[in-house]
Coordinates of C-alpha atoms and ligand atoms in Angstrom, one line a residue:
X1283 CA 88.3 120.4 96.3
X1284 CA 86.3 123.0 94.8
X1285 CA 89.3 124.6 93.5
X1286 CA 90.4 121.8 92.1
X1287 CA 87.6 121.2 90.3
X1288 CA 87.7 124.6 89.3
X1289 CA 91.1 124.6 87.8
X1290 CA 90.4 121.6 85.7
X1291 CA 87.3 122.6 84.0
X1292 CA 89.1 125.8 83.2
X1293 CA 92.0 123.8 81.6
X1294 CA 89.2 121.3 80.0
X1295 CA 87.6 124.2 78.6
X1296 CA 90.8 125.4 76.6
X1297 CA 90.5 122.3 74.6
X1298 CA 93.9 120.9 75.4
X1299 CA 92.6 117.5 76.4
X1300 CA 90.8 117.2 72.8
X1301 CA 93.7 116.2 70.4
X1302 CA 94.4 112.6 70.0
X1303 CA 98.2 113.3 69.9
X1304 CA 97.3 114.7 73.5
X1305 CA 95.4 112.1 74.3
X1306 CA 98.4 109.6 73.5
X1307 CA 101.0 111.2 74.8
X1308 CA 99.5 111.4 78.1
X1309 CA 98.8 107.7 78.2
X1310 CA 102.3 107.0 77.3
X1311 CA 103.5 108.9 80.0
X1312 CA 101.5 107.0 82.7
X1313 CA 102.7 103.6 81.4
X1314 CA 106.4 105.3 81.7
X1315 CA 105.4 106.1 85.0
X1316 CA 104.4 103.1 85.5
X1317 CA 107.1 101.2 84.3
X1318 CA 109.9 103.3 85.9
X1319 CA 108.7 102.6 89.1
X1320 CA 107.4 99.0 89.4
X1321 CA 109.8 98.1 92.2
X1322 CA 107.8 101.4 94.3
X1323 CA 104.8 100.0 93.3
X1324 CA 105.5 96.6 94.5
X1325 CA 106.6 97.6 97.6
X1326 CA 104.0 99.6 98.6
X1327 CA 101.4 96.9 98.0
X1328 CA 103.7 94.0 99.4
X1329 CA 103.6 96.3 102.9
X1330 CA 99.5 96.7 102.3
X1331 CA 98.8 92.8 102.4
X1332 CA 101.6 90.9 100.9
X1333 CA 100.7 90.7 97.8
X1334 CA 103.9 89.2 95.3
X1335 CA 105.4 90.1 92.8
X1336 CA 104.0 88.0 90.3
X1337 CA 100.3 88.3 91.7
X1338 CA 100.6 92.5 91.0
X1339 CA 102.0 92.2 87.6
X1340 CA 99.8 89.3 86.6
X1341 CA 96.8 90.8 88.3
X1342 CA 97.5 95.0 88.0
X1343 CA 100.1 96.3 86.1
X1344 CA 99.7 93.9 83.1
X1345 CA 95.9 94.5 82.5
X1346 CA 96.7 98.4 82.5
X1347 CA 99.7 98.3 80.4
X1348 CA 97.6 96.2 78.3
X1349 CA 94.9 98.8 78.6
X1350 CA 97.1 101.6 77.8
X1351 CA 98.1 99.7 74.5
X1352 CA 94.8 99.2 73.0
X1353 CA 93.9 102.2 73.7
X1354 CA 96.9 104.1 72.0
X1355 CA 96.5 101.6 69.2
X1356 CA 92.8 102.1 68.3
X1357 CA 92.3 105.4 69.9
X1358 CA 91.6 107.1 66.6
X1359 CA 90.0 104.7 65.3
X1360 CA 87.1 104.6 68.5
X1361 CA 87.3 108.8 68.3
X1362 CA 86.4 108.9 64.6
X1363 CA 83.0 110.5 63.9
X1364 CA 80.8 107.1 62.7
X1365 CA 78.6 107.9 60.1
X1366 CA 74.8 106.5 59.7
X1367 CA 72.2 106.9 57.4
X1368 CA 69.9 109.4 57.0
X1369 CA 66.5 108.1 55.9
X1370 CA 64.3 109.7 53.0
X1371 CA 63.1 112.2 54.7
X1372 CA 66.0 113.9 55.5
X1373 CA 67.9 113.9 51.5
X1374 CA 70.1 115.3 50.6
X1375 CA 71.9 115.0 54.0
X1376 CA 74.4 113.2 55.9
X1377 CA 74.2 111.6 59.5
X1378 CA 76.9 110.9 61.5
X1379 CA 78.4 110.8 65.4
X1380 CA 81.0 112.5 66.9
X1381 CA 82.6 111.2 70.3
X1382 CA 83.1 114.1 72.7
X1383 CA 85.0 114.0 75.8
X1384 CA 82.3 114.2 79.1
X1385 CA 84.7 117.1 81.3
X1386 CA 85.9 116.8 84.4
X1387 CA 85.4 113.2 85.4
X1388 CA 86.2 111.5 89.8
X1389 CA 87.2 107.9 89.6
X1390 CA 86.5 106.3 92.9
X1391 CA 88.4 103.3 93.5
X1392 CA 88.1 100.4 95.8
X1393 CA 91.0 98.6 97.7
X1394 CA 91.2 95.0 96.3
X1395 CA 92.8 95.5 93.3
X1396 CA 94.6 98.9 94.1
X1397 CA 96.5 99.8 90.8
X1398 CA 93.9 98.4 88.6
X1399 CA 90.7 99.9 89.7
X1400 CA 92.0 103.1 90.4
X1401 CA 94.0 103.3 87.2
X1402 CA 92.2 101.2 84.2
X1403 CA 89.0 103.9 84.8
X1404 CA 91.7 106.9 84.3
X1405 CA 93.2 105.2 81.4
X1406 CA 89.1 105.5 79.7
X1407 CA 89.0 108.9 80.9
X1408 CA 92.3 109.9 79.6
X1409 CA 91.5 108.3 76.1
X1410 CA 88.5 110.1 75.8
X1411 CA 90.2 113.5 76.3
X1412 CA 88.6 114.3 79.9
X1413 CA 90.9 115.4 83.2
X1414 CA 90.7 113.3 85.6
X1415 CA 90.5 113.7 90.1
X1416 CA 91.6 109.8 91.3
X1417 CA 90.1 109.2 94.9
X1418 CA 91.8 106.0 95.7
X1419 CA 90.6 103.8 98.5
X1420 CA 92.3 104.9 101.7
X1421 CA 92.3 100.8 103.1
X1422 CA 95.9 100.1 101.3
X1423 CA 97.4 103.2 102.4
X1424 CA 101.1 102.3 100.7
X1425 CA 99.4 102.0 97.2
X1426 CA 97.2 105.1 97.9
X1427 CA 99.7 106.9 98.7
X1428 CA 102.4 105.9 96.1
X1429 CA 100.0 106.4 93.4
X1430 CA 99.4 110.0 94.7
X1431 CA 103.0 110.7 94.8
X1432 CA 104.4 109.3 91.2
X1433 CA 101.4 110.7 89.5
X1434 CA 100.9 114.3 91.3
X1435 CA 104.8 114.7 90.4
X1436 CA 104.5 113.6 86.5
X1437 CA 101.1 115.2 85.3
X1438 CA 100.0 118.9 85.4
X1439 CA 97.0 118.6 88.4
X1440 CA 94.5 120.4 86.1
X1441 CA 94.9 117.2 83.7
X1442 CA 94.9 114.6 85.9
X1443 CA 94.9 114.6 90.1
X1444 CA 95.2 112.2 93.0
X1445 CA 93.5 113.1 95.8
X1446 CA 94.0 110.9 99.2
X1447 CA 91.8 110.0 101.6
X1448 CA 88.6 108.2 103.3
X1449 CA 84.8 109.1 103.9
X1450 CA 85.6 112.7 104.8
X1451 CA 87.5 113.4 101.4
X1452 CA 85.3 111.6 99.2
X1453 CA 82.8 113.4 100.8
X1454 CA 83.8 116.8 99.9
X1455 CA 84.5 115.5 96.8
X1456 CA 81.2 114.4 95.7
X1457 CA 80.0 117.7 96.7
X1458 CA 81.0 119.2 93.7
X1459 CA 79.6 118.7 90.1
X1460 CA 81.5 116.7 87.9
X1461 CA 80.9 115.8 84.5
X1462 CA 80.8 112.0 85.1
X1463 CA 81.8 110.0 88.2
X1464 CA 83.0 106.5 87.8
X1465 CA 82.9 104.3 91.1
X1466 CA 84.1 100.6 92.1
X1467 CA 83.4 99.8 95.6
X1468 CA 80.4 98.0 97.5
X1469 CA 76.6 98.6 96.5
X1470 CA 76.0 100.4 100.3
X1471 CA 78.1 103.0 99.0
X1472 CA 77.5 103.0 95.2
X1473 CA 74.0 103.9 96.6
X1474 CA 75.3 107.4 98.4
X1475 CA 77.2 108.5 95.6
X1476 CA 74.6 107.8 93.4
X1477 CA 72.3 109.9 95.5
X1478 CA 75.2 112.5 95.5
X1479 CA 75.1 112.7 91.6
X1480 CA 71.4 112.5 91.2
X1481 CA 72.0 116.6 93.0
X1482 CA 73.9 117.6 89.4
X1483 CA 72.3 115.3 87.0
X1484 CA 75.8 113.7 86.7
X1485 CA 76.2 110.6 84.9
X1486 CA 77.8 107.3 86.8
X1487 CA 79.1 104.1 85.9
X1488 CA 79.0 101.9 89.1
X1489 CA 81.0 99.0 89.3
X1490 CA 79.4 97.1 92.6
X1491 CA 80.1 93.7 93.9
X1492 CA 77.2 90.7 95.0
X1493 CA 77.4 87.3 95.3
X1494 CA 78.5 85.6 92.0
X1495 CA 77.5 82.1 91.7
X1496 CA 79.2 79.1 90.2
X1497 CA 77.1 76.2 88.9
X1498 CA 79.1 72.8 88.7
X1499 CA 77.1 70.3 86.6
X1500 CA 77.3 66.3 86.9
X1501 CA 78.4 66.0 83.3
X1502 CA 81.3 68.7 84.0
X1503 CA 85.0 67.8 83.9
X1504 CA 85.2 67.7 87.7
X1505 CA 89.0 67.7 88.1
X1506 CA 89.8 71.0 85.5
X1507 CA 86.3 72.5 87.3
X1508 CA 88.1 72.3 90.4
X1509 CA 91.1 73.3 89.1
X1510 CA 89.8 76.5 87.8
X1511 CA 87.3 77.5 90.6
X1512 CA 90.0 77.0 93.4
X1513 CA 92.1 79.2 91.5
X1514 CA 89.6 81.8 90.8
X1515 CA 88.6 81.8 94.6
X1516 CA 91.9 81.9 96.4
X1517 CA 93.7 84.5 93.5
X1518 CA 94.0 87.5 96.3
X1519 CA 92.8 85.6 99.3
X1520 CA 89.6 85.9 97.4
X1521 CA 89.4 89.1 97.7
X1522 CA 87.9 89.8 93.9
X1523 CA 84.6 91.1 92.7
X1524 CA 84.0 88.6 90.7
X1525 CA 85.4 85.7 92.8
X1526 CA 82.5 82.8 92.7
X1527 CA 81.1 83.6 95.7
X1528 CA 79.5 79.8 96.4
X1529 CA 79.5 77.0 94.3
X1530 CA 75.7 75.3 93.2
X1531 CA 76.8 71.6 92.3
X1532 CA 74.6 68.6 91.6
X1533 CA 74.5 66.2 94.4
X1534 CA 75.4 63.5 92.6
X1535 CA 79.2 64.5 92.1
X1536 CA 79.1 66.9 95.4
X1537 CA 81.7 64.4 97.3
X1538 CA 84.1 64.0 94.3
X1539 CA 83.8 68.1 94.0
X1540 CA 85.0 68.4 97.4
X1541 CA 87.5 65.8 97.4
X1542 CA 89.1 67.6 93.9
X1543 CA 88.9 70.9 95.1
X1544 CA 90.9 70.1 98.4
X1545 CA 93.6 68.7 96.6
X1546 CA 94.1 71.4 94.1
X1547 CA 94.7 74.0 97.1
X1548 CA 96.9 71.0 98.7
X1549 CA 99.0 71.4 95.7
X1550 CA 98.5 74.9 95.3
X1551 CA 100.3 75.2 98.7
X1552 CA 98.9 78.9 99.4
X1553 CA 101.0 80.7 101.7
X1554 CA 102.6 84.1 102.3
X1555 CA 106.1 82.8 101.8
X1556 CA 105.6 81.1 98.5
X1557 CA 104.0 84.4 97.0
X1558 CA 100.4 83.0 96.4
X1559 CA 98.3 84.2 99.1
X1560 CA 97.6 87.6 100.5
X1561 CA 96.6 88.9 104.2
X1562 CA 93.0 89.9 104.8
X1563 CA 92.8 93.6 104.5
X1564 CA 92.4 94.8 107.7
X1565 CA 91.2 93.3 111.3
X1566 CA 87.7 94.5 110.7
X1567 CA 88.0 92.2 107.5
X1568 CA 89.6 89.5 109.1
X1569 CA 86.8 89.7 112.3
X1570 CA 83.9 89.9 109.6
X1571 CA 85.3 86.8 107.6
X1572 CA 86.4 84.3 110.6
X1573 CA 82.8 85.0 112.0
X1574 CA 81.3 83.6 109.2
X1575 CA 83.5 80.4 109.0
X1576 CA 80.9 77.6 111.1
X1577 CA 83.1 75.2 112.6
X1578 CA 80.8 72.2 111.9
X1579 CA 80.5 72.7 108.2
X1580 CA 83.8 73.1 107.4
X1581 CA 85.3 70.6 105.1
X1582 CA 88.6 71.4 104.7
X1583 CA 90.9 74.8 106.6
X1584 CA 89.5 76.7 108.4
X1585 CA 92.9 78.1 110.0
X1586 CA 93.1 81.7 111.5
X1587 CA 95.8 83.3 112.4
X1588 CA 94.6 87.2 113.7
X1589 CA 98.1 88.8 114.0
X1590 CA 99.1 87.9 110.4
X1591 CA 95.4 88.7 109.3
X1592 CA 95.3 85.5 107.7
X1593 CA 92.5 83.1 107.1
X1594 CA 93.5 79.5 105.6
X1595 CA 91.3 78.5 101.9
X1596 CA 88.3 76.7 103.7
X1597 CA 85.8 74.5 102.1
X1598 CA 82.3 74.5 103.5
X1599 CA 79.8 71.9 103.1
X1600 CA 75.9 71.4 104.0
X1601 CA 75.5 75.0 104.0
X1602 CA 72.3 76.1 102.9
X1603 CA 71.0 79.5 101.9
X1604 CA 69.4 80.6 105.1
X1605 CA 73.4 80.3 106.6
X1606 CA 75.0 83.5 107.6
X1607 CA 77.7 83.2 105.0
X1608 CA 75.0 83.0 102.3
X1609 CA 73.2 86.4 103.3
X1610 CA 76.2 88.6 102.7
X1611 CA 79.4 89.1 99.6
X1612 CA 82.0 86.7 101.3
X1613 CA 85.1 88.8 100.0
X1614 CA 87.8 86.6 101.5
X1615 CA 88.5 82.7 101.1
X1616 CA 85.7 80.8 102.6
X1617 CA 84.0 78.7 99.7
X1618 CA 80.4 77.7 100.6
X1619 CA 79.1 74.2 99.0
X1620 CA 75.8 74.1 98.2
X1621 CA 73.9 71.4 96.4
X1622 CA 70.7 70.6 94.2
X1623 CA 69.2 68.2 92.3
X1624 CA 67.1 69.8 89.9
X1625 CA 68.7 72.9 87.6
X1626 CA 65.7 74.8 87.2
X1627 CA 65.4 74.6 91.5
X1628 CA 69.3 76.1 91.8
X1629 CA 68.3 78.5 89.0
X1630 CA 64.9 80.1 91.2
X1631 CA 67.3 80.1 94.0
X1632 CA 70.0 82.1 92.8
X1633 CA 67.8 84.0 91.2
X1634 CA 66.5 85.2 94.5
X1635 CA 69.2 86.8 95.2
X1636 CA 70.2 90.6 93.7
X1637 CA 71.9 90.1 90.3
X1638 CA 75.5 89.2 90.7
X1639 CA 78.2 90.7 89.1
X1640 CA 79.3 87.4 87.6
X1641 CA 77.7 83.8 87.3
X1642 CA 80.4 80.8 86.1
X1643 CA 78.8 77.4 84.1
X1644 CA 80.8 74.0 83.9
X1645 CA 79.1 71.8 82.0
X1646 CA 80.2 69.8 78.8
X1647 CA 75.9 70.2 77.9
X1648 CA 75.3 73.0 75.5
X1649 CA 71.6 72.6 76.4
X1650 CA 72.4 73.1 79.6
X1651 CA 74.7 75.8 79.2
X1652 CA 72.4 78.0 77.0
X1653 CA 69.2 77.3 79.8
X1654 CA 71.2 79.0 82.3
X1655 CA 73.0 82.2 80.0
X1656 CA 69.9 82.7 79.2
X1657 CA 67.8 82.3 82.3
X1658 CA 69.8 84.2 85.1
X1659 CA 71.0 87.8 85.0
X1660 CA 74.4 88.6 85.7
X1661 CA 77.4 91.5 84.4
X1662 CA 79.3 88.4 83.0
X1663 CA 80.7 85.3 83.3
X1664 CA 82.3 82.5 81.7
X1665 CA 81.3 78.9 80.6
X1666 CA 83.7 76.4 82.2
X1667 CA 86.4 79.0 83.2
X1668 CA 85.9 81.6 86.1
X1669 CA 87.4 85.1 86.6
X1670 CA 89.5 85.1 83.0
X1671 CA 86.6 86.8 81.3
X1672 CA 88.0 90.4 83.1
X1673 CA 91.4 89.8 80.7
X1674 CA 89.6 89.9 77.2
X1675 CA 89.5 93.7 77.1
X1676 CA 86.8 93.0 74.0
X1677 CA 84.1 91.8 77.1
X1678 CA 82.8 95.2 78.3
X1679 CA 83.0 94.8 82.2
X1680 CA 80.2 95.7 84.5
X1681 CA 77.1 94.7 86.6
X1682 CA 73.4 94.9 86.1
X1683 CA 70.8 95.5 88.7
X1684 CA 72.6 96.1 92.4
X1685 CA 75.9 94.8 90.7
X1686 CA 76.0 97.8 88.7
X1687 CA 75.4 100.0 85.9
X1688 CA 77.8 100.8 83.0
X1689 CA 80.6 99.2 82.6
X1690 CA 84.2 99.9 81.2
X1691 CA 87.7 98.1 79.7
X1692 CA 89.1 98.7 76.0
X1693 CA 86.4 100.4 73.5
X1694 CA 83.9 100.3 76.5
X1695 CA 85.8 102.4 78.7
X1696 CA 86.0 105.2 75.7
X1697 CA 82.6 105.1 75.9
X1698 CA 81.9 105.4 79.4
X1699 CA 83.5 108.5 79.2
X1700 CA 82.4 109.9 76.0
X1701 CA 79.2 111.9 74.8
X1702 CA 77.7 110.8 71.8
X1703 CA 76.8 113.9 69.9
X1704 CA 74.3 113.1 67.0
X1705 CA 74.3 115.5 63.8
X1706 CA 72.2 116.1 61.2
X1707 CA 73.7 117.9 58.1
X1708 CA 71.8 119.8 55.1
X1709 CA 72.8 121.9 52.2
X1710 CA 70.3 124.3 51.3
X1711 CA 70.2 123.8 48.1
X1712 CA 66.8 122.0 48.6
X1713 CA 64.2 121.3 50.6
X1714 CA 60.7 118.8 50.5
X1715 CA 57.7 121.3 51.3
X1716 CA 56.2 118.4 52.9
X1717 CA 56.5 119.6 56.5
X1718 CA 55.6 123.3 55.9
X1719 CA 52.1 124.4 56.5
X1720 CA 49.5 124.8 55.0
X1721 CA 48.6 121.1 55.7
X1722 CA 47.0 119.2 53.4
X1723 CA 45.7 115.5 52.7
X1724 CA 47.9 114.9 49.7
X1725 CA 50.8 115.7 51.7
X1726 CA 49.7 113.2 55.1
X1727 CA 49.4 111.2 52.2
X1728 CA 53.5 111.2 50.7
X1729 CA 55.2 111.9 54.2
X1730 CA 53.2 108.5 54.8
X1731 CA 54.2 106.9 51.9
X1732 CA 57.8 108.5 52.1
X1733 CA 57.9 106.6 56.1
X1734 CA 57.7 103.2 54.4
X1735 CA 61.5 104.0 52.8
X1736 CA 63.0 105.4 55.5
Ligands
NAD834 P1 83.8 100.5 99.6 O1 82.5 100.8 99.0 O2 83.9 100.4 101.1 O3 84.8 101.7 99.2 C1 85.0 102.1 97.9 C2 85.4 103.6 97.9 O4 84.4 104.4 98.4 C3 86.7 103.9 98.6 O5 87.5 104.7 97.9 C4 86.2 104.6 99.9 O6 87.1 105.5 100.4 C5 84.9 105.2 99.5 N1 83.9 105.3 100.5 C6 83.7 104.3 101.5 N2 82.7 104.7 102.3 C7 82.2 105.9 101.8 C8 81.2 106.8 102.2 N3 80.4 106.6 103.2 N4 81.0 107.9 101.4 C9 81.8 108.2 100.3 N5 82.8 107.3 100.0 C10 83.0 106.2 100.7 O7 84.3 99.2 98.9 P2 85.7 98.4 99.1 O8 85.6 97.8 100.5 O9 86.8 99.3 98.8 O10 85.5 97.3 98.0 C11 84.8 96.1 98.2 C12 83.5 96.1 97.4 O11 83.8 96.6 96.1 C13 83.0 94.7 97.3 O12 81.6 94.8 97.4 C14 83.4 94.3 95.9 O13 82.6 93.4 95.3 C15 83.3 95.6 95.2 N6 84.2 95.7 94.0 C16 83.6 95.7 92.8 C17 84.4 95.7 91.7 C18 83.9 95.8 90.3 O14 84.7 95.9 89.4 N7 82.6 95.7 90.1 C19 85.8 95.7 91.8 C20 86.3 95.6 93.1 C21 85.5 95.6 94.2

């Protein structure tokens, strides 16, 4: 590792990665690379957990194509030195900011999403001219490892390298100093490798997970609410960061809630053989998940089946927030119902809770809508829609509080990885003795008076 680590600052450090033209050449190549072997890549994740097809494209390879093409398109545009003012005191002068690459940067990915959270994070660091070490998570070892192989054979390893592996690995790897490490993953372990960075004074972006909320309001559309939020929930067995975790509805419409949201995954007909649903990850997973389904409060599923790691889309009901389900990220399909009759009491109870990484509003009330955006803290969200907001590569993505720090996608990303170097430029043709000593009243006097322009 140290090696490695070695090589790449020492190709950083020839300036090769600074170059735009570099910059997009590189990126092109990936999405060849990409693109060349899409039936590898499907493969490898369909043996993982049977994910389709159509789920990987829709839910992977599109968003990082898509992320490779703004990024080629308006890559010189978010590199160009910005300029500022420069105040009174300062004339003649000019301010400005130049975007520098950070180094050597470690993307840590996590296993849900295996193409996209390993490779969006590279696609940043590549745009802003850093090399790149990709530790992707060792749970979908196809993906892991087919991402190791087409990338370790296309790029020169002191550009970009993909190194395989679990806690040993990442270990080592965080033993070293980088220039910036970007991590997805959950907040136990977001903790240790931001202890491990505090060591070099390295800067992280942490994308964590929590329990995102959903707030379903009397005067919503109840039948497109459902609609979306069953979709949002069972997209990858819900298996998604920013899946809503439970759902807070008023109790006058709680029944009708129910009753649409069991007919929209009746119609969905989730199952591995019509390419909508995925296995659990692995038995520990599965074990984890199954133990927090409560036999009495389930509404509708509720299925298990342990050889085929699958868990049926289950709907609970009278759960409350001292249940087991409610004290931990659910990560898999199991929707908890929850209800209340005043706002401002849901509102203090999900804010009791650590800040979640998303929070979704349906309501048609833009009083209401506005109480809770601006009330709760949360990374993002949406206002009767749930999950889309991670496609508008305009919304910077990230968490806030034990959700995370930073956050990344389109210009956001370039900047996650960049250094903003600040620059002050004079002739010296002149210069304001105001600053020189001696001191004097008369001059306190104009550098006060100058202040008031600046
Ligand atoms: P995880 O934290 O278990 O693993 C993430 C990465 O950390 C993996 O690459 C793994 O190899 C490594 N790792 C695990 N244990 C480690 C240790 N002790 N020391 C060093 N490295 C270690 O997370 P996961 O199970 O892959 O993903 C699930 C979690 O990630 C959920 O909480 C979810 O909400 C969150 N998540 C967040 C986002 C986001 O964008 N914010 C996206 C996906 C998942």
């Amino acid at each position: 590792m140290q090696h490695l680590v070695e090589t790449q600052r020492t190709y950083f450090n020839t300036q090769a990665t600074k170059p735009i033209s570099f910059r997009k050449k590189q990126l092109k190549l990936l999405r060849d690379v990409l693109k060349q072997h899409e039936e590898l890549l499907y493969d490898a994740i369909y043996d993982d957990f049977k994910k389709s097809e159509f789920e990987t494209y829709v839910t992977e390879l599109n968003l990082l194509y898509h992320e490779i093409r703004v990024a080629r398109k308006q890559l010189s545009q978010w590199a160009a030195r910005t300029s500022v003012s420069t105040g009174l005191m300062n004339l003649p002068g000019k301010s400005y900011i130049i975007k520098e690459p950070l180094g050597v940067c470690l993307v840590i990915g996590a296993w849900n999403y295996p193409y996209q959270l390993s490779l969006a994070p590279v696609i940043a660091a590549m745009a802003a001219g850093n090399t790149v070490i990709l530790k992707p998570s060792e749970l979908p070892g196809n993906t892991s490892s087919v991402m190791a192989k087409l990338l370790n054979n296309a790029f020169d390893p002191a550009y970009l390298k993909v190194v395989e592996g679990g806690v040993p690995e990442t270990t080592a790897l965080l033993e070293q100093e980088f220039d910036k490490i970007f991590f997805t993953g959950s907040t136990k372990v977001g903790q240790i490798v931001y202890k491990a960075a505090a060591k070099t004074l390295t800067p992280v972006t942490l994308e964590l997970g929590g329990k995102s909320p959903a707030i379903v309001m009397e005067d919503c559309d109840l039948k497109m609410t459902a609609k979306r939020l069953v979709w949002a929930k069972f997209l990858n067995a819900g298996q998604t960061c920013i899946a809503p975790d439970y759902v807070m509805v008023h109790e006058s419409v709680a029944m009708r809630f129910l009753e649409a949201c069991k007919t929209e995954i009746e119609n969905a007909r989730y199952a591995f053989e019509h390419d909508n649903y995925v296995q659990i990850i692995n038995d520990d997973n599965y074990q984890r998940l199954k133990g927090l389904i409560n036999a009495e409060q389930v509404y509708y599923g509720g299925r298990t089946h342990r050889e085929e790691r699958y868990i049926q889309p289950t709907l609970l009901q009278h759960v409350t927030f001292d249940d087991a389900v409610m004290q931990e990220e659910i990560f898999g399909p199991i929707l908890p119902v929850l209800t209340y009759t005043k706002l401002d009491d849901a509102l203090r109870q999900i804010a009791c809770l650590p800040k979640p990484l998303s929070c979704y509003v349906f309501t048609k009330s833009r009083k209401k809508k506005h109480h809770v955006l601006g009330t709760l803290s949360f990374g993002g969200g949406a206002v009767n829609e749930a999950v889309m907001h991670i496609s508008n590569l305009d919304l910077p993505f990230g968490g806030v509080g034990h959700s995370g720090m930073g956050s990344y996608h389109g210009e956001a990303g370039f900047n996650a990885f960049s250094h903003q170097k600040s620059i002050l430029e004079k002739p010296t043709w002149f210069e304001l003795p105001l600053k020189y000593p001696p001191y004097s009243k008369s001059k306190l006097k104009w550098i006060k008076r100058l202040m008031r322009f600046s």
